Coordinates of C-alpha atoms and ligand atoms in Angstrom, one line a residue:
M17 CA 0.1 -19.5 -5.8
T18 CA 1.7 -16.2 -4.4
K19 CA -0.4 -13.1 -3.6
I20 CA 1.2 -9.7 -3.3
I21 CA 0.4 -7.4 -0.2
S22 CA 1.4 -3.9 -0.7
G23 CA 2.4 -1.6 2.3
R24 CA 1.5 2.2 1.7
N25 CA 5.3 3.0 1.0
S26 CA 5.8 0.8 -2.0
K27 CA 2.5 0.7 -4.0
K28 CA 4.0 1.6 -7.3
L29 CA 6.4 -1.3 -7.0
A30 CA 3.8 -3.7 -5.8
A31 CA 1.7 -2.9 -8.8
Q32 CA 4.5 -3.3 -11.2
L33 CA 5.5 -6.7 -9.8
S34 CA 2.0 -7.9 -9.7
K35 CA 1.7 -7.0 -13.4
N36 CA 5.2 -8.4 -14.4
L37 CA 4.7 -11.7 -12.4
K38 CA 1.0 -11.9 -13.1
L39 CA 0.4 -12.4 -9.5
P40 CA -2.9 -10.9 -7.8
L41 CA -2.6 -8.0 -5.2
V42 CA -4.6 -8.5 -2.1
G43 CA -6.0 -5.1 -0.9
A44 CA -5.0 -3.9 2.5
F45 CA -6.9 -1.2 4.3
I46 CA -4.5 0.7 6.4
D47 CA -5.3 3.7 8.6
Y48 CA -5.1 4.9 12.2
F49 CA -6.9 4.7 15.5
A50 CA -7.4 8.0 17.2
D51 CA -4.2 7.7 19.2
G52 CA -2.0 6.9 16.2
E53 CA -2.0 3.1 16.5
L54 CA -2.2 1.5 13.0
R55 CA -5.4 -0.3 12.1
I56 CA -4.9 -2.9 9.3
Q57 CA -7.2 -5.2 7.5
L58 CA -6.7 -7.4 4.4
A59 CA -9.4 -7.5 1.7
G60 CA -9.4 -11.2 1.4
G61 CA -7.8 -14.5 2.8
I62 CA -4.5 -15.8 2.0
Q63 CA -4.7 -19.4 3.5
G64 CA -2.4 -21.8 2.1
E65 CA -1.0 -19.2 -0.3
N66 CA 2.4 -17.6 -0.2
A67 CA 2.3 -13.9 0.8
L68 CA 4.7 -11.5 -0.9
I69 CA 4.7 -8.4 1.2
V70 CA 6.3 -5.3 -0.5
Q71 CA 7.3 -2.3 1.6
S72 CA 10.5 -0.1 2.0
T73 CA 10.7 1.1 5.5
S74 CA 11.7 4.7 4.9
T75 CA 10.3 7.9 6.3
P76 CA 8.3 7.7 8.5
V77 CA 10.6 4.7 9.3
N78 CA 8.7 3.5 12.5
D79 CA 5.3 3.6 11.0
H80 CA 6.4 1.8 7.8
L81 CA 8.4 -0.8 9.8
M82 CA 5.4 -1.5 12.1
E83 CA 3.0 -1.6 9.0
L84 CA 5.3 -4.3 7.6
L85 CA 5.3 -6.3 10.8
L86 CA 1.5 -6.1 11.2
L87 CA 0.9 -7.2 7.5
A88 CA 3.2 -10.1 8.0
H89 CA 1.5 -11.1 11.3
T90 CA -1.8 -10.8 9.5
A91 CA -0.7 -13.1 6.8
K92 CA 0.7 -15.6 9.3
R93 CA -2.5 -15.3 11.4
L94 CA -4.5 -16.1 8.1
Q95 CA -2.4 -19.1 7.6
A96 CA -0.3 -18.1 4.6
R97 CA 2.0 -20.8 3.5
K98 CA 5.1 -18.8 3.3
I99 CA 5.6 -15.1 4.1
I100 CA 8.3 -13.4 1.8
A101 CA 9.0 -9.7 2.7
L102 CA 10.4 -7.6 -0.1
V103 CA 12.0 -4.7 1.6
P104 CA 14.0 -2.7 -1.0
Y105 CA 15.1 -0.2 1.6
L106 CA 15.5 -1.5 5.2
G107 CA 15.4 1.2 7.7
Y108 CA 17.7 1.1 10.7
S109 CA 20.3 -1.2 8.7
R110 CA 22.8 1.7 9.1
Q111 CA 22.8 1.0 12.9
D112 CA 24.4 -2.3 12.7
Q113 CA 26.6 -1.4 15.7
P114 CA 26.0 0.8 18.7
F115 CA 26.9 4.4 18.4
S116 CA 28.1 4.5 22.1
N117 CA 28.7 2.1 24.9
F118 CA 25.2 3.0 26.2
G119 CA 23.3 2.5 22.8
P120 CA 21.4 -0.3 21.1
I121 CA 22.1 -2.3 18.1
S122 CA 18.9 -1.1 16.3
A123 CA 19.4 -3.3 13.2
Q124 CA 19.6 -6.4 15.4
V125 CA 16.2 -5.4 17.0
V126 CA 14.7 -4.9 13.7
A127 CA 15.8 -8.3 12.5
T128 CA 14.3 -9.9 15.6
L129 CA 10.9 -8.1 15.0
I130 CA 10.8 -9.2 11.3
E131 CA 11.4 -12.7 12.5
A132 CA 8.9 -12.6 15.3
A133 CA 6.3 -11.2 12.9
G134 CA 6.4 -14.6 11.0
I135 CA 8.4 -13.5 8.0
D136 CA 10.1 -16.6 6.4
H137 CA 12.3 -14.9 3.7
L138 CA 13.6 -11.4 3.4
I139 CA 14.7 -9.7 0.1
T140 CA 16.5 -6.4 0.2
L141 CA 18.4 -4.3 -2.1
D142 CA 22.0 -3.1 -1.3
L143 CA 21.7 -3.8 2.4
H144 CA 24.1 -1.3 4.2
S145 CA 26.4 -4.0 5.5
E146 CA 27.0 -7.8 5.6
Q147 CA 26.9 -7.4 9.4
T148 CA 23.1 -6.7 9.2
K149 CA 22.5 -10.1 7.5
K150 CA 24.1 -11.9 10.4
F151 CA 21.4 -10.6 12.8
F152 CA 18.8 -12.8 10.9
K153 CA 18.3 -16.5 11.3
I154 CA 15.9 -16.6 8.3
D155 CA 17.1 -16.3 4.7
V156 CA 18.1 -12.9 3.6
Q157 CA 18.5 -12.4 0.0
N158 CA 20.4 -9.1 -0.8
I159 CA 20.1 -8.0 -4.4
E160 CA 22.8 -5.7 -5.7
A161 CA 22.2 -2.6 -8.0
A162 CA 25.9 -2.4 -9.2
P163 CA 25.1 -4.3 -12.4
V164 CA 22.4 -1.8 -13.3
F165 CA 24.8 1.1 -12.6
A166 CA 27.5 -0.5 -14.5
K167 CA 25.2 -0.8 -17.6
I168 CA 24.6 3.0 -17.5
L169 CA 28.3 3.7 -17.2
K170 CA 29.5 1.2 -19.8
E171 CA 30.1 3.8 -22.5
A172 CA 31.8 6.3 -20.3
V173 CA 35.5 7.1 -20.5
N174 CA 38.3 8.1 -18.2
L175 CA 36.3 6.8 -15.2
I176 CA 37.4 6.2 -11.7
I177 CA 35.0 4.8 -8.9
V178 CA 35.0 6.3 -5.6
S179 CA 33.6 5.2 -2.3
P180 CA 33.0 8.1 0.2
D181 CA 33.9 5.9 3.1
K182 CA 35.7 2.6 4.1
G183 CA 32.3 0.8 4.7
G184 CA 31.6 1.2 0.9
N185 CA 35.0 -0.4 -0.1
D186 CA 33.4 -3.7 -1.4
R187 CA 30.7 -1.9 -3.2
A188 CA 33.2 0.4 -5.1
H189 CA 35.4 -2.7 -5.6
K190 CA 32.5 -4.5 -7.3
L191 CA 31.5 -1.8 -9.6
S192 CA 35.1 -1.1 -10.7
L193 CA 35.5 -4.9 -11.5
L194 CA 32.3 -4.8 -13.6
L195 CA 33.7 -1.8 -15.6
G196 CA 37.3 -2.7 -15.6
V197 CA 38.5 0.5 -14.0
N198 CA 40.3 1.6 -10.8
F199 CA 38.7 2.6 -7.5
V200 CA 39.7 4.8 -4.6
V201 CA 38.2 4.9 -1.1
M202 CA 37.8 8.0 0.9
N203 CA 38.6 8.5 4.6
K204 CA 35.2 10.0 6.0
M205 CA 35.0 11.1 9.6
R206 CA 31.9 11.9 11.5
K207 CA 32.2 13.8 14.7
S208 CA 28.4 14.1 15.0
P209 CA 25.4 12.5 13.2
N210 CA 24.5 14.0 9.8
T211 CA 27.6 16.0 9.4
C212 CA 31.1 14.7 7.9
Q213 CA 34.6 15.6 6.8
I214 CA 36.6 13.9 4.2
A215 CA 40.2 13.5 5.6
G216 CA 41.9 12.0 2.6
M217 CA 41.6 9.2 -0.1
S218 CA 43.5 6.1 -1.1
G219 CA 44.5 7.2 -4.7
D220 CA 44.8 9.9 -7.5
V221 CA 41.8 11.2 -9.2
T222 CA 43.5 14.0 -11.3
G223 CA 41.7 14.7 -14.6
K224 CA 39.3 11.7 -13.9
H225 CA 35.5 11.6 -14.3
C226 CA 34.7 10.4 -10.8
V227 CA 31.6 8.2 -9.9
L228 CA 30.7 8.3 -6.4
I229 CA 29.0 5.1 -5.4
D230 CA 27.1 4.7 -2.1
D231 CA 24.1 2.8 -0.7
I232 CA 22.1 5.8 0.9
I233 CA 21.8 9.6 0.3
D234 CA 20.4 10.7 3.5
T235 CA 21.0 14.5 4.2
G236 CA 23.3 14.6 1.2
H237 CA 26.3 15.8 3.3
T238 CA 28.5 12.8 2.4
L239 CA 28.1 13.1 -1.3
C240 CA 28.5 17.0 -1.3
K241 CA 31.8 16.9 0.8
A242 CA 33.1 14.0 -1.1
A243 CA 32.5 15.7 -4.4
E244 CA 34.0 19.0 -3.3
F245 CA 37.0 17.1 -2.1
L246 CA 37.4 15.3 -5.5
M247 CA 37.3 18.5 -7.4
Q248 CA 39.8 20.1 -5.1
A249 CA 42.0 17.1 -5.7
G250 CA 42.0 17.8 -9.6
A251 CA 39.1 15.6 -10.7
F252 CA 37.5 16.5 -14.1
S253 CA 34.0 16.0 -13.0
V254 CA 31.9 14.0 -10.4
E255 CA 28.7 12.1 -10.7
A256 CA 27.0 9.9 -8.1
M257 CA 25.2 6.6 -8.2
V258 CA 23.3 5.7 -5.0
T259 CA 20.8 3.0 -4.4
H260 CA 18.4 4.5 -1.9
A261 CA 17.3 8.1 -2.2
V262 CA 16.3 8.8 1.4
L263 CA 16.8 12.6 0.9
S264 CA 16.0 13.9 4.3
R265 CA 15.9 17.6 5.3
Q266 CA 17.3 20.0 2.6
A267 CA 19.2 17.3 0.8
I268 CA 17.6 17.9 -2.6
E269 CA 18.5 21.6 -2.4
K270 CA 22.0 20.9 -1.2
L271 CA 22.6 18.4 -4.0
E272 CA 21.2 20.7 -6.6
D273 CA 23.6 23.4 -5.6
S274 CA 26.6 20.9 -5.5
V275 CA 29.4 20.4 -8.0
I276 CA 27.9 16.9 -8.7
K277 CA 26.7 16.7 -12.4
K278 CA 24.3 13.9 -12.2
I279 CA 22.9 11.8 -9.5
T280 CA 21.6 8.3 -10.4
V281 CA 19.2 6.6 -7.7
T282 CA 16.7 3.8 -7.8
N283 CA 13.2 4.1 -6.9
S284 CA 13.5 1.7 -3.8
I285 CA 12.0 4.7 -2.1
E286 CA 9.3 6.4 -4.0
H287 CA 9.4 10.1 -4.6
T288 CA 6.7 12.0 -6.4
Y289 CA 9.2 14.4 -8.0
L290 CA 12.9 14.7 -8.4
S291 CA 14.6 17.4 -10.5
N292 CA 16.6 16.9 -13.7
K293 CA 19.8 16.4 -11.8
F294 CA 18.4 13.0 -10.7
R295 CA 18.2 10.0 -12.9
V296 CA 15.8 7.4 -11.5
I297 CA 16.3 3.8 -12.3
E298 CA 13.2 1.5 -11.9
I299 CA 14.0 -1.7 -9.8
A300 CA 11.0 -3.7 -10.7
P301 CA 12.8 -5.4 -13.6
L302 CA 15.7 -6.5 -11.3
L303 CA 13.3 -7.6 -8.6
T304 CA 11.0 -9.3 -11.2
D305 CA 13.9 -11.6 -12.3
T306 CA 14.9 -12.4 -8.6
L307 CA 11.2 -13.2 -7.9
C308 CA 10.8 -15.3 -10.9
D309 CA 13.6 -17.5 -9.6
L310 CA 12.3 -17.7 -6.2
L311 CA 8.5 -18.3 -6.6
Ligands
R5P29 C1 26.9 5.6 5.6 O1 27.8 4.8 6.0 C2 26.1 5.4 4.4 O2 26.8 4.5 3.5 C3 25.9 6.7 3.6 O3 27.1 7.3 3.3 C4 25.3 7.8 4.4 O4 24.1 7.2 5.1 C5 24.9 9.0 3.8 O5 24.3 10.0 4.7 P1 24.3 11.4 4.4 O6 23.7 11.7 3.1 O7 23.4 12.0 5.5 O8 25.7 12.0 4.6

């Protein structure tokens, strides 16, 4: 038997999975001590059962990550048989290499912490890079949203897929193969964090409906700059498909004012409200299928 434990950041998803998979949810009381340390207690035992812990580690990243680790450690301490962490959005995964000679490889530290907390199997959605997977010794199952995006685009005409940077080459390639269309890759330069310039791209988009594909929208800079560049290069229109809607700072306003016609995101990060420019895809069905095969 598997029991689901929900972190505070993915309650809706945990409830949907509990319903779809007919698995019980174990309540978790999560609050803070006076100094800000987390205080966690499960509502019941999990001895000899599998624990499926559901928690995206988005803002506040450190709290949500720590919560995941403490929940996993609790399940381990209570002698759960196997601990599976479903972390649709894994914070710090973009830091899969040091930003400078004097910086950490933060994604590697997160991988070490996840293993040390007792997690046996990690399921993620569109992990930032293959590199991050290599930091883990446990099984990491990375689910891709591309087939879901492809379904939405299957009737669209005159398409070209665009990756805003070289890191997204494989993601764009996969989507283009699913749709039988071409793709181009942009040359994105970052002089400082959270700003960027597009210095060129690998092909012609004249008259095309461009679909920007990316794993994360954080500040929205990348998408806005990429879309402007595409329109200036003669594109007919631009839409975006992005797995994780981090949406920090003024990202929503910036994207609202941008030339991008539609932005499809998943609910790997739960938002209470997003405007009509956003189309939100439920990931529960995709994850239900994966979990059915695993459990
Ligand atoms: C970077 O390599 C990622 O794939 C995204 O392009 C990036 O995280 C987006 O960040 P922002 O929205 O702040 O430009």
